[in-house]
Short mmCIF file of C-alpha atoms in Angstrom, two decimals:
data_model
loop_
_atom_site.label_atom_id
_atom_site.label_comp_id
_atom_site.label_asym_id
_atom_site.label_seq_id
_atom_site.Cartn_x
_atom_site.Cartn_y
_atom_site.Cartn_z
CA UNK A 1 -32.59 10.61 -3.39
CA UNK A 2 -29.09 9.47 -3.67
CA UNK A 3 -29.79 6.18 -4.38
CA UNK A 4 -32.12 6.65 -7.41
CA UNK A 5 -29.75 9.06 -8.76
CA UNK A 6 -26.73 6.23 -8.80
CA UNK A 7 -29.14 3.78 -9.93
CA UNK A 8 -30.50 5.94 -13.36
CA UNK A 9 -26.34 6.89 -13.45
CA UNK A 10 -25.73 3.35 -13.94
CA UNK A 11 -28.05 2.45 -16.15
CA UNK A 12 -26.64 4.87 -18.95
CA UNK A 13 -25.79 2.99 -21.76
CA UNK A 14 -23.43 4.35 -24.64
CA UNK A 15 -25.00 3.89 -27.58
CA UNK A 16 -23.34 6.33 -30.02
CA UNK A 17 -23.90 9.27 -32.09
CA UNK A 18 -23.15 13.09 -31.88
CA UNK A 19 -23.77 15.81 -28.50
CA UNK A 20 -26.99 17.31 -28.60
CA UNK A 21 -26.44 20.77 -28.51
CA UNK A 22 -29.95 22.25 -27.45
CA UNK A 23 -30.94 19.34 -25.44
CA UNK A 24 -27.71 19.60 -22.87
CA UNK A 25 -28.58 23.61 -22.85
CA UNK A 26 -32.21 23.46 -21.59
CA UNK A 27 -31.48 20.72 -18.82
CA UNK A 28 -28.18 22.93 -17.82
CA UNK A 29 -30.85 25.66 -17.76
CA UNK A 30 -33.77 23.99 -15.93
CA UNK A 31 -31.08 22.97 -12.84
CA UNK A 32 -29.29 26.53 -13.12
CA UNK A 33 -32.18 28.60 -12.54
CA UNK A 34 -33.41 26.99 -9.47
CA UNK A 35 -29.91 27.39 -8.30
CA UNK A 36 -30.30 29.64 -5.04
CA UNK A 37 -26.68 31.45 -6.20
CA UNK A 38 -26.49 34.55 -7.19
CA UNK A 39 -23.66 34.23 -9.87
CA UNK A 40 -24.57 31.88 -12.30
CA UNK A 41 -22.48 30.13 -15.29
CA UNK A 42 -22.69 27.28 -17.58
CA UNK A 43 -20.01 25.70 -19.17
CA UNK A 44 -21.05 23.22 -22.13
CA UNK A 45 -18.28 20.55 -23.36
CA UNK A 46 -18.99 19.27 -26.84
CA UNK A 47 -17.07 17.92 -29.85
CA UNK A 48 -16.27 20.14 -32.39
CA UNK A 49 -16.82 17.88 -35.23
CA UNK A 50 -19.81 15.91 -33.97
CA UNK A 51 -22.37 18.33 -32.59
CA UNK A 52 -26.15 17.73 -33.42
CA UNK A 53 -29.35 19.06 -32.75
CA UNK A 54 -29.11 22.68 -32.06
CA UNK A 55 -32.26 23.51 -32.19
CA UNK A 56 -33.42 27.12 -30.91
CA UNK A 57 -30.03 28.15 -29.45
CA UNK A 58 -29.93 31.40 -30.44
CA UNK A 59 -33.03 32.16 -28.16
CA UNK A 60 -32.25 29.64 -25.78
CA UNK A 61 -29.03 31.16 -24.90
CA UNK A 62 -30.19 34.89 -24.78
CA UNK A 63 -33.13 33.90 -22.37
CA UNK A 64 -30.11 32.34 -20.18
CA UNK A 65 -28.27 35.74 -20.47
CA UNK A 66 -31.58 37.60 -19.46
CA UNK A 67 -31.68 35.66 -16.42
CA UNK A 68 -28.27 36.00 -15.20
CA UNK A 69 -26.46 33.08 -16.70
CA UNK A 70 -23.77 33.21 -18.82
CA UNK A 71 -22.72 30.36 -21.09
CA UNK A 72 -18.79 29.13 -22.16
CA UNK A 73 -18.44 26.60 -24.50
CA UNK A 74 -14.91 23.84 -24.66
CA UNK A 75 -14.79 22.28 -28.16
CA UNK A 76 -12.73 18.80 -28.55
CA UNK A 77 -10.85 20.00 -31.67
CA UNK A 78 -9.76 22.51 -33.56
CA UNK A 79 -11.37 25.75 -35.05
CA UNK A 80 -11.61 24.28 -38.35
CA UNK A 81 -14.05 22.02 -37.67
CA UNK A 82 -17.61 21.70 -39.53
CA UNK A 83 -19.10 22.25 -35.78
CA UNK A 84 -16.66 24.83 -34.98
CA UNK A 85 -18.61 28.14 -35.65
CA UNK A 86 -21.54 26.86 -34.27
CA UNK A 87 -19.76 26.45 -30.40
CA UNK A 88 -18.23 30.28 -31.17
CA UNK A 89 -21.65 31.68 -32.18
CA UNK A 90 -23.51 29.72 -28.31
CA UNK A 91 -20.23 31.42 -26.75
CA UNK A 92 -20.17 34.66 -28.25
CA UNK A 93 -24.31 34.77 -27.24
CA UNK A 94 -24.13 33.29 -24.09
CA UNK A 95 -21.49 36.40 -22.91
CA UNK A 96 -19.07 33.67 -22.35
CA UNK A 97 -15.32 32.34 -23.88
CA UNK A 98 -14.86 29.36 -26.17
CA UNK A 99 -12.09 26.96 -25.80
CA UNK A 100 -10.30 24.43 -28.22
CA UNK A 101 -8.27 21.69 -27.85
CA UNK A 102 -7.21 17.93 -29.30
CA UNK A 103 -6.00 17.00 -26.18
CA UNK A 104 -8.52 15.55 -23.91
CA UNK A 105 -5.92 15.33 -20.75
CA UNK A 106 -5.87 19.52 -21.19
CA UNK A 107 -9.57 19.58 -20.84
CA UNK A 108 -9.58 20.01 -16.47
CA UNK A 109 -7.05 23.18 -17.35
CA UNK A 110 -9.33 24.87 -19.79
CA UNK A 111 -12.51 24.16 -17.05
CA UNK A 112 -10.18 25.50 -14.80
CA UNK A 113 -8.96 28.58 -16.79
CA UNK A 114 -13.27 29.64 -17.22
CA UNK A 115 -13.57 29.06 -13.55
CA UNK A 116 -11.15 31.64 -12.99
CA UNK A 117 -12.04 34.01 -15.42
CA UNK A 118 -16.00 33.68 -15.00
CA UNK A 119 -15.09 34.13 -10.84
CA UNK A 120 -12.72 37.57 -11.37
CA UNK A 121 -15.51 38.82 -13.84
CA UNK A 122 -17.96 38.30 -10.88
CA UNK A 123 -16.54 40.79 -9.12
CA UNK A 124 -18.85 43.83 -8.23
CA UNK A 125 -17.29 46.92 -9.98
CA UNK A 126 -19.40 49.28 -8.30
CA UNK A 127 -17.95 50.71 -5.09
CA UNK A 128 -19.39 50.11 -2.12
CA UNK A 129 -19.24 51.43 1.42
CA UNK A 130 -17.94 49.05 4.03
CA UNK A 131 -18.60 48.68 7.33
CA UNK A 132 -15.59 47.67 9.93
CA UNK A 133 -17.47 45.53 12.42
CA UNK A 134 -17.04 44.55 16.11
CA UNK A 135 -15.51 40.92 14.90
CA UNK A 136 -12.80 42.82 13.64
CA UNK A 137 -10.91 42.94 17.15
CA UNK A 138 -10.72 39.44 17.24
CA UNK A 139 -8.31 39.59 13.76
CA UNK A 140 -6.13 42.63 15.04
CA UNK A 141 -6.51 43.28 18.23
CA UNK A 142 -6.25 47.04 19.06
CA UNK A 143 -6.22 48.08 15.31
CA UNK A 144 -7.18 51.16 14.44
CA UNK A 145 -9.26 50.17 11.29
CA UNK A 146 -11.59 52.72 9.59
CA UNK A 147 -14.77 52.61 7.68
CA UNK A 148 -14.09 53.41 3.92
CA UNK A 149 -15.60 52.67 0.19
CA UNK A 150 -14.36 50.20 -2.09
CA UNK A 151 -14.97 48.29 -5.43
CA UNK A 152 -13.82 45.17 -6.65
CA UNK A 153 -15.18 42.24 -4.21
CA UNK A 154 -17.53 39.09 -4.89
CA UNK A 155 -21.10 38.91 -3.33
CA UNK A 156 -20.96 36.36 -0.93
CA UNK A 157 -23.04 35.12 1.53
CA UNK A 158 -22.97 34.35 5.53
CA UNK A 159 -22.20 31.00 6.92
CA UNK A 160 -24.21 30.28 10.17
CA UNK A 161 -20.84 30.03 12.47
CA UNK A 162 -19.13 32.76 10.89
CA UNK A 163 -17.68 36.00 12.25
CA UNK A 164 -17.88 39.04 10.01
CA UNK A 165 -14.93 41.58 10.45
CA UNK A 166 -16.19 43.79 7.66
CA UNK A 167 -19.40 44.34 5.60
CA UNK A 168 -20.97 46.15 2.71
CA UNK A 169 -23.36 48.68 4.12
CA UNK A 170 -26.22 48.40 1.54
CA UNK A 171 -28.74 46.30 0.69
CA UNK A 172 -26.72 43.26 0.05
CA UNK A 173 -25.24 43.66 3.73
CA UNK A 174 -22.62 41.23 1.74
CA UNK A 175 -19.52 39.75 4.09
CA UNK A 176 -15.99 41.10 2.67
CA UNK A 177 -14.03 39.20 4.85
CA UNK A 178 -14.99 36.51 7.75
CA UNK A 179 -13.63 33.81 9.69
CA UNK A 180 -14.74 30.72 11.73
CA UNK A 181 -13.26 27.98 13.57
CA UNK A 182 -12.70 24.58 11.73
CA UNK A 183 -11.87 21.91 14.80
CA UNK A 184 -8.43 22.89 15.87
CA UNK A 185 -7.90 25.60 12.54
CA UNK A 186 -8.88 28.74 11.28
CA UNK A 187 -10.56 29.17 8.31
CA UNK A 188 -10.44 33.07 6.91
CA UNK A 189 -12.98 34.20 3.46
CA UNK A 190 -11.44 37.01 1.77
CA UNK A 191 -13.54 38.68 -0.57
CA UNK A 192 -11.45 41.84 -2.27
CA UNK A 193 -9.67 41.67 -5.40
CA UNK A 194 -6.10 42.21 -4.53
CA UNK A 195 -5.02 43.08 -7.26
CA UNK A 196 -7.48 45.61 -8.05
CA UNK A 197 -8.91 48.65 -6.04
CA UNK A 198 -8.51 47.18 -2.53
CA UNK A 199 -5.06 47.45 -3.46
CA UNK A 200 -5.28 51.28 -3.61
CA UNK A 201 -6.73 51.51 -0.24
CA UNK A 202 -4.59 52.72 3.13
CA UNK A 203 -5.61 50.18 5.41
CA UNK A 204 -4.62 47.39 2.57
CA UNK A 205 -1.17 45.94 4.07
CA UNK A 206 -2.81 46.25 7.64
CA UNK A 207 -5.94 44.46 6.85
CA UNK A 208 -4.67 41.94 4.61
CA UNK A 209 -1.34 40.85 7.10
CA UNK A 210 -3.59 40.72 10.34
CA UNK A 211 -5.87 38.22 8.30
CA UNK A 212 -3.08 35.78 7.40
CA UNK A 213 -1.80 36.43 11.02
CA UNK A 214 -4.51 35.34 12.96
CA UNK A 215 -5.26 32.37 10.40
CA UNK A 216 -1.45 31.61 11.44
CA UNK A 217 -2.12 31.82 14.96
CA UNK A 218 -0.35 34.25 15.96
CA UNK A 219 -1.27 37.48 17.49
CA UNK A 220 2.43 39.12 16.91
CA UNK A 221 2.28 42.91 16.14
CA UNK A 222 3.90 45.74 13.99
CA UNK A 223 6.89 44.49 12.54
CA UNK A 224 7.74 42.17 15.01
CA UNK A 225 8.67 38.68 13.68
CA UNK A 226 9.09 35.40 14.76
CA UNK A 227 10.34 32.30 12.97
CA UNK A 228 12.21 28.66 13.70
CA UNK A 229 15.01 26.63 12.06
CA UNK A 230 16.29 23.23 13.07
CA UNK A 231 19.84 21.86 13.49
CA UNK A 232 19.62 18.12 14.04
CA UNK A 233 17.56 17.51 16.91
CA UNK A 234 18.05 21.33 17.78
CA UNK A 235 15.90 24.02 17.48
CA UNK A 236 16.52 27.66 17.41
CA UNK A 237 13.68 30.44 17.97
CA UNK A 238 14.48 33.66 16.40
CA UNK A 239 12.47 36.81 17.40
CA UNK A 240 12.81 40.14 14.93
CA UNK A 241 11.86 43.39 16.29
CA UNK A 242 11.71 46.97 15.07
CA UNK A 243 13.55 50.02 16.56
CA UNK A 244 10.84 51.44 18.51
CA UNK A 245 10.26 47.91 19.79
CA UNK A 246 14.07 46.94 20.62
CA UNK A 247 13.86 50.09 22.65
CA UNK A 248 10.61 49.74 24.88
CA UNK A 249 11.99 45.84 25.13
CA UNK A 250 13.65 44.66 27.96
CA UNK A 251 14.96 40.83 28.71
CA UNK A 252 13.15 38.39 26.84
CA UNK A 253 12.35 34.87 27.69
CA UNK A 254 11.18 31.53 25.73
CA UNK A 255 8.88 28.90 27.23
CA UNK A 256 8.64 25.78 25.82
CA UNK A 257 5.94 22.98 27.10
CA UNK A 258 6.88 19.85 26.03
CA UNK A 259 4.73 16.77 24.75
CA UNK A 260 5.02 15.16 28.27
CA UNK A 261 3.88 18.40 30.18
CA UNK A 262 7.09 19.98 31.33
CA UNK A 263 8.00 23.53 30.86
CA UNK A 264 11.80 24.70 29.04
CA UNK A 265 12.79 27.97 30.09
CA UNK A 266 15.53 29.97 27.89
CA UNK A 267 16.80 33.13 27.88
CA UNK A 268 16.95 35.69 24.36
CA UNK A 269 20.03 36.85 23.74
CA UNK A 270 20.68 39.78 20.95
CA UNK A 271 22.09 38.04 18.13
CA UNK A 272 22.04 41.40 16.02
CA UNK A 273 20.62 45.17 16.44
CA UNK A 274 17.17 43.91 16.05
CA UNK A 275 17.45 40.19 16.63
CA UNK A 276 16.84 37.78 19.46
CA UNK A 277 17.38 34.14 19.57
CA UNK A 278 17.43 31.23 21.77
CA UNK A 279 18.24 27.67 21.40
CA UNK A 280 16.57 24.41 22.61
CA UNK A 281 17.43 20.62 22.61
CA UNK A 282 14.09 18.20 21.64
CA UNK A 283 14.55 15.56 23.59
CA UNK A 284 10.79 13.77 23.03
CA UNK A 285 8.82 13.22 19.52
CA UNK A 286 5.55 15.15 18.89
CA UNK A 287 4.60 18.51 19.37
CA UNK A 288 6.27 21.46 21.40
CA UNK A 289 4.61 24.97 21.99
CA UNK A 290 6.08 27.71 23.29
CA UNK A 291 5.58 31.44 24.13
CA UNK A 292 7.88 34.66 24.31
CA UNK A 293 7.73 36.94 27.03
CA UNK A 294 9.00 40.37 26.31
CA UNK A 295 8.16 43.83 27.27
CA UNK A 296 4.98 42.65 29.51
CA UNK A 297 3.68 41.28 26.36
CA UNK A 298 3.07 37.44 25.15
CA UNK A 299 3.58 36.25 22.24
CA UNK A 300 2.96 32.50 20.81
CA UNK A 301 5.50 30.73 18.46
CA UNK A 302 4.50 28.34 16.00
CA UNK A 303 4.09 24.29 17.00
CA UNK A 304 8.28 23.00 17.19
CA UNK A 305 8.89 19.06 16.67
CA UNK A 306 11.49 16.89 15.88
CA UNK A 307 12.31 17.44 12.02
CA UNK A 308 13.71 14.13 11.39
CA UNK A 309 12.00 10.19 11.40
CA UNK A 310 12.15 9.21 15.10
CA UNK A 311 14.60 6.37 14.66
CA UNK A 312 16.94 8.95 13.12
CA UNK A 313 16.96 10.94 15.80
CA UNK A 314 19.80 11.85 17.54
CA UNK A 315 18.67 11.94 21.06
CA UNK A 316 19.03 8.54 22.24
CA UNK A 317 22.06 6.93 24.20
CA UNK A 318 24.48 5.56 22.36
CA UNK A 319 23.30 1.67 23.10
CA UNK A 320 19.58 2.15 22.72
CA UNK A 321 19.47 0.44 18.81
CA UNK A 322 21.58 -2.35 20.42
CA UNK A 323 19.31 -2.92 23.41
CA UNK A 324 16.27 -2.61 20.64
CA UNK A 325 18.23 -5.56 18.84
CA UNK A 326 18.91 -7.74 21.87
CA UNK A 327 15.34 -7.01 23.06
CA UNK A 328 14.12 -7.99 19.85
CA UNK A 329 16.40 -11.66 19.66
CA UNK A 330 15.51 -12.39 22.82
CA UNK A 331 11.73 -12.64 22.11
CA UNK A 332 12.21 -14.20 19.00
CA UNK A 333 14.44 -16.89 20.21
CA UNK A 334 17.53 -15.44 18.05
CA UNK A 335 21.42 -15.30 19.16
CA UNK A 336 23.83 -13.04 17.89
CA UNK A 337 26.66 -13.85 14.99
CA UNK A 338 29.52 -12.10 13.68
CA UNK A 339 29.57 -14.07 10.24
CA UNK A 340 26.60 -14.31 8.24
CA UNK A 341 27.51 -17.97 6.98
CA UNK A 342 26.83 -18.45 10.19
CA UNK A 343 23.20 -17.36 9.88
CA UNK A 344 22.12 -20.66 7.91
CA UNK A 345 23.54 -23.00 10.37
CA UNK A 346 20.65 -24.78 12.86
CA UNK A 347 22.03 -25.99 16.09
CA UNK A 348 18.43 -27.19 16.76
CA UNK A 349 15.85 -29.42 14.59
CA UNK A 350 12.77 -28.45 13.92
CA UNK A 351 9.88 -29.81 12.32
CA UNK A 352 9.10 -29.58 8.98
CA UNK A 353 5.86 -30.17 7.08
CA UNK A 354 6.85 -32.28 3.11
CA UNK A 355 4.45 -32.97 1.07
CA UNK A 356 4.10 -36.29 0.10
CA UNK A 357 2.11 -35.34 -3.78
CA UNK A 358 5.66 -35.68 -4.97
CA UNK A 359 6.83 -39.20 -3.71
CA UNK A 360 3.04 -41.02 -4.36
CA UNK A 361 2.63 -38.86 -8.19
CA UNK A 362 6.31 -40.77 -8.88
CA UNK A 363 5.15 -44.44 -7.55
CA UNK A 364 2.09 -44.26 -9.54
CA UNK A 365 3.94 -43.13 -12.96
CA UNK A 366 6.46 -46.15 -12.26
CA UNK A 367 3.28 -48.75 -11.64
CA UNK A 368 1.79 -46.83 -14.79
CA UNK A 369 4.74 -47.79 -17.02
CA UNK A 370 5.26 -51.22 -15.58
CA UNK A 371 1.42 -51.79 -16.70
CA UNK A 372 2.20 -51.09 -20.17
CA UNK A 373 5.54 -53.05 -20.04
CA UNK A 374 3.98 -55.91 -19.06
CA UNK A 375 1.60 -57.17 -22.14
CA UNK A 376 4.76 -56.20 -24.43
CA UNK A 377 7.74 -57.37 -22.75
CA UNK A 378 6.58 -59.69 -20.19
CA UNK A 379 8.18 -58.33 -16.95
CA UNK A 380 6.26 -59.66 -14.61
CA UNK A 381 7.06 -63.56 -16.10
CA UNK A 382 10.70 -62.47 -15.91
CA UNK A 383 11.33 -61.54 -12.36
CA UNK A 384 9.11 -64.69 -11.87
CA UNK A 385 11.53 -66.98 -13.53
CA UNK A 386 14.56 -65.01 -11.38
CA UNK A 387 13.23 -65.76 -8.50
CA UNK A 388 12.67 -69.37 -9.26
CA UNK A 389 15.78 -69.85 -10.29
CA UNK A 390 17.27 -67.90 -7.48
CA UNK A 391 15.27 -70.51 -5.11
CA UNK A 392 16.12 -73.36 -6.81
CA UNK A 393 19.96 -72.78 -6.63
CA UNK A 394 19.26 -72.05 -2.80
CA UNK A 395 17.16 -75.32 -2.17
CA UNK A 396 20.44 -77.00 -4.11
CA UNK A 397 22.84 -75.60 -2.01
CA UNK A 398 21.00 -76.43 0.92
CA UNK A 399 19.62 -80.39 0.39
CA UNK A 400 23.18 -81.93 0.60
CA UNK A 401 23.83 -80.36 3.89
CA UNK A 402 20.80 -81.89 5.24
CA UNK A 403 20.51 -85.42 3.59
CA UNK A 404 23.80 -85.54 5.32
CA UNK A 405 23.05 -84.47 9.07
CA UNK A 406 20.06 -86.74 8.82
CA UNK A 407 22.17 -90.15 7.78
CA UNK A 408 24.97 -89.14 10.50
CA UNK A 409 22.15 -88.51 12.75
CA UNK A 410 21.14 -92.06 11.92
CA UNK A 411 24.23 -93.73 12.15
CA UNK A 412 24.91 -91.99 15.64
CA UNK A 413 21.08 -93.65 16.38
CA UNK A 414 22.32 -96.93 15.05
CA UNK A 415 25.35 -97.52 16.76
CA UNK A 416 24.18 -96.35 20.18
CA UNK A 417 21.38 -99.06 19.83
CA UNK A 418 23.57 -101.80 18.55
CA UNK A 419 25.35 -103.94 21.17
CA UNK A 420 29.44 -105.39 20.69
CA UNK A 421 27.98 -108.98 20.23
CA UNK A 422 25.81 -107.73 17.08
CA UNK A 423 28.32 -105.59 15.60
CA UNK A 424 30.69 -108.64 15.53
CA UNK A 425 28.05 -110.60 14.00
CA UNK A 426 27.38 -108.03 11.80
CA UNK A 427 30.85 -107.60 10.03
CA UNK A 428 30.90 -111.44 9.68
CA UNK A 429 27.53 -111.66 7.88
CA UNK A 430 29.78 -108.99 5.06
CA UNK A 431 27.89 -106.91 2.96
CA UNK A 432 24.86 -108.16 2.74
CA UNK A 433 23.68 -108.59 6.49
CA UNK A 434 25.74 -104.92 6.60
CA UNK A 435 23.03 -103.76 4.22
CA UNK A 436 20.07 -105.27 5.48
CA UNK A 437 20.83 -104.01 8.90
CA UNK A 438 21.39 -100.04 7.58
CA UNK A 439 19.64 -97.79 8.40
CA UNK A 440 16.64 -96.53 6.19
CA UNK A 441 18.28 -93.65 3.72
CA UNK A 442 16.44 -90.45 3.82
CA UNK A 443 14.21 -88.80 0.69
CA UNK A 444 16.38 -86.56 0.06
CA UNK A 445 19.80 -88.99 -0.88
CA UNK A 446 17.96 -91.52 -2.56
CA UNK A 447 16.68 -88.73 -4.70
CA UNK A 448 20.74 -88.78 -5.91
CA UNK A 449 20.86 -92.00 -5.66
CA UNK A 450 18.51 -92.59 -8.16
CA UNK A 451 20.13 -89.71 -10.31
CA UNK A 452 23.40 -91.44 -10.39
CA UNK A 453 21.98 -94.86 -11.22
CA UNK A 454 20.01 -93.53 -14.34
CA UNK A 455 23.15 -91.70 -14.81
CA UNK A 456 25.23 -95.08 -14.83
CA UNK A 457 22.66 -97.00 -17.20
CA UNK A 458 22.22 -94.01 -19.63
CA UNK A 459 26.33 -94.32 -19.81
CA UNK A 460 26.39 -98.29 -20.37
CA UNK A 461 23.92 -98.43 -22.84
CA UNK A 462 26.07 -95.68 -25.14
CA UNK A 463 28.77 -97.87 -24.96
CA UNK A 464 27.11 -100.53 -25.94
CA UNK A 465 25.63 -98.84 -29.10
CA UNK A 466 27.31 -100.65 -32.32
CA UNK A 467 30.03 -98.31 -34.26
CA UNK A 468 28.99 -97.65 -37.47
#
């Protein structure tokens, strides 16, 4: 169960303390030996100066290497260490190596280095005679491969979609080299030990380069040779060939299909005694593939495509990034400039959003300071007494002006009212019937009237005052 195995992961809690030696043995064990594997092989990481609890290892151990399992040990450390002998003695009883190091980062290379080692001393030393089966064909067609006997290969087992080109014949009936299908690859499982006794064998170059052929994809033959190099946007299929070959070959042909579904047809023409070539333009990104046709026989090239990015490549007309450019202004709402100050001038306006935080944060901090102005220095009264005064003097500058519109206005009234007969009568009566008949003054001048009467009395009675 997935799921319960996360959950009791998680819930490990580091609490301390040293590696318990014979504990992590016996559950290594327990899983090991239910293992369905033939080849088994623990490797135990501990510290070399913090290792506790070995127990039984000594029989622990052996009853591993009774079973099949062999045991390696990777100390955090250095030899010296009080734990030291105690990871060579599990090692050197377990059939295994022991590994030190103060490094932790070099820890993956020594699990790597036991991995390797455990795997090449898994190899069967025995010989064993193999069987060349009918799968075979499908590697090398037409080979002429023969049964033979041979020592140095792992025991491996069948997978269910697997083809077996050759086979122990005994009662292992082990698979020395297969190959399946994986989607649109190959997938090829090599056995032999080529650098051992395989490597004695006849059929060792033949077997071996028909593997990594057909893996390739290629069913090419003999010495016969077929590679691809790229100038620019160019690409230029070169075809070796052997003597015997050059002379049973006659004209050669390449066939390219391109990406779109069209079909390239070029001629080979002898570079060299034993060399063919042929050169084609790719016009289109993605993938080209392509045959040769020589001497009634086909054979396939690898996939050919463009080598570079595709805006780097050189196969466009010479205005295409410009009509990319205009294309792309044009939706966009752009023009084009030749000076990049230029670029920052708007012939159009366009809306932009403010924020108004800013202007409302700086009228409250100015209300904010007027507040505590006010008890202390009395702003507010102030600007109140300003604009009194400031009224005042108005109200001054204006009264005169109208106390005198409003007697000429009564004047005008007076005399229009008045006929010649009274006015005659009038001057004679002098000033006092002049008086009497005047008009009413208005509010406003006998407000300065009064003014320059108190005026006049305040100045008579100083004069009057006694010197002293």
């Amino acid at each position: 169960n997935p799921a319960s195995i996360c959950s009791q992961t998680r819930s490990i809690e580091s609490m301390g303390g040293g590696i318990f030696i014979y504990d992590a043995l016996q559950a290594a064990g327990r899983e090991i030996l239910q293992a369905k594997q033939l080849n088994k092989h623990i490797l135990l990481f501990a510290d070399a100066a913090d290792s506790e609890e070995p127990g039984d290892y000594k029989n622990l151990v052996a009853d591993f290497v009774k079973s099949g399992v062999t045991v390696s040990v990777v100390g955090l450390g250095t030899e010296h260490d009080k734990d030291a002998e105690l990871l060579k003695d599990i090692a050197k009883i377990g059939k295994g190596s022991v590994y030190f190091t103060e490094d932790a980062a070099q820890l993956t290379q020594f699990f790597t280095a036991d991995a390797i080692t455990y795997t090449r001393n898994s190899f069967v030393t025995e010989p064993a005679p193999m069987k060349i089966r009918s799968g075979s064909l499908t590697v090398s067609p037409g080979h002429n491969w023969t049964d033979f006997s041979c020592a140095g290969y792992n025991l491996l087992f069948v997978k269910p979609d697997a083809e077996i080109a050759i086979q122990t014949v005994d009662e292992d009936q082990a698979p020395t080299l297969a190959f399946w299908q994986k989607e649109l690859g190959r997938v090829a499982a090599f056995a032999f030990d080529t650098d051992g006794a395989f490597a004695n064998q006849k059929q060792f170059g033949d077997i071996l380069l028909s593997s990594v052929r057909w893996i390739m994809g290629s069913n090419v033959e003999d010495n016969l040779q077929i590679r691809t190099t790229y100038e620019g946007n160019y690409a230029r299929i070169r075809m070796e060939v052997s003597d015997q070959e050059r002379a049973a070959m006659g004209a050669a042909t390449l066939q390219l299909f391109t990406p779109d579904g069209k079909t390239i047809t070029r001629p080979l023409s002898w570079d060299s005694l034993n060399q063919l070539s042929s050169t084609a333009k790719l016009e289109q990104t993605g993938c080209y593939r392509g045959v040769i046709q020589a001497g009634g026989k086909t054979y396939r090239i690898p996939p050919i495509s463009l080598p570079v990015s595709p805006e780097l490549a050189a196969n466009r007309p010479p205005d295409f990034g410009k009509n990319k450019l205009v294309q792309l202004a044009t939706l966009t709402e752009g023009r084009e400039i030749m000076d990049v100050r230029d670029l920052f001038e708007r012939t159009q306006t366009s809306h932009v959003v403010s924020p108004v935080v800013r202007p409302f944060l700086i009228l409250f901090l100015v209300l904010m300071l007027l507040e505590i102005a006010e008890p202390r220095f009395g702003v507010l009264g102030m600007l109140r007494k300003i604009m009194r005064s400031s009224w005042g003097f108005l109200r001054r500058r204006r009264q005169p002006k109208t106390a005198l519109a409003t007697q000429g206005s009564s004047l005008v009234h007076s005399a229009t009212e008045t006929t010649p007969l009274a006015r005659v009568q009038e001057e004679k009566r002098g000033d006092t019937v002049a008086s009497a008949d005047a008009p009413a003054v208005s509010p406003a001048a006998s407000s300065d009237m009064d003014y320059l009467r108190h005026t006049k009395r305040q100045f008579n009675r100083n004069m009057r005052k006694p010197k002293r």
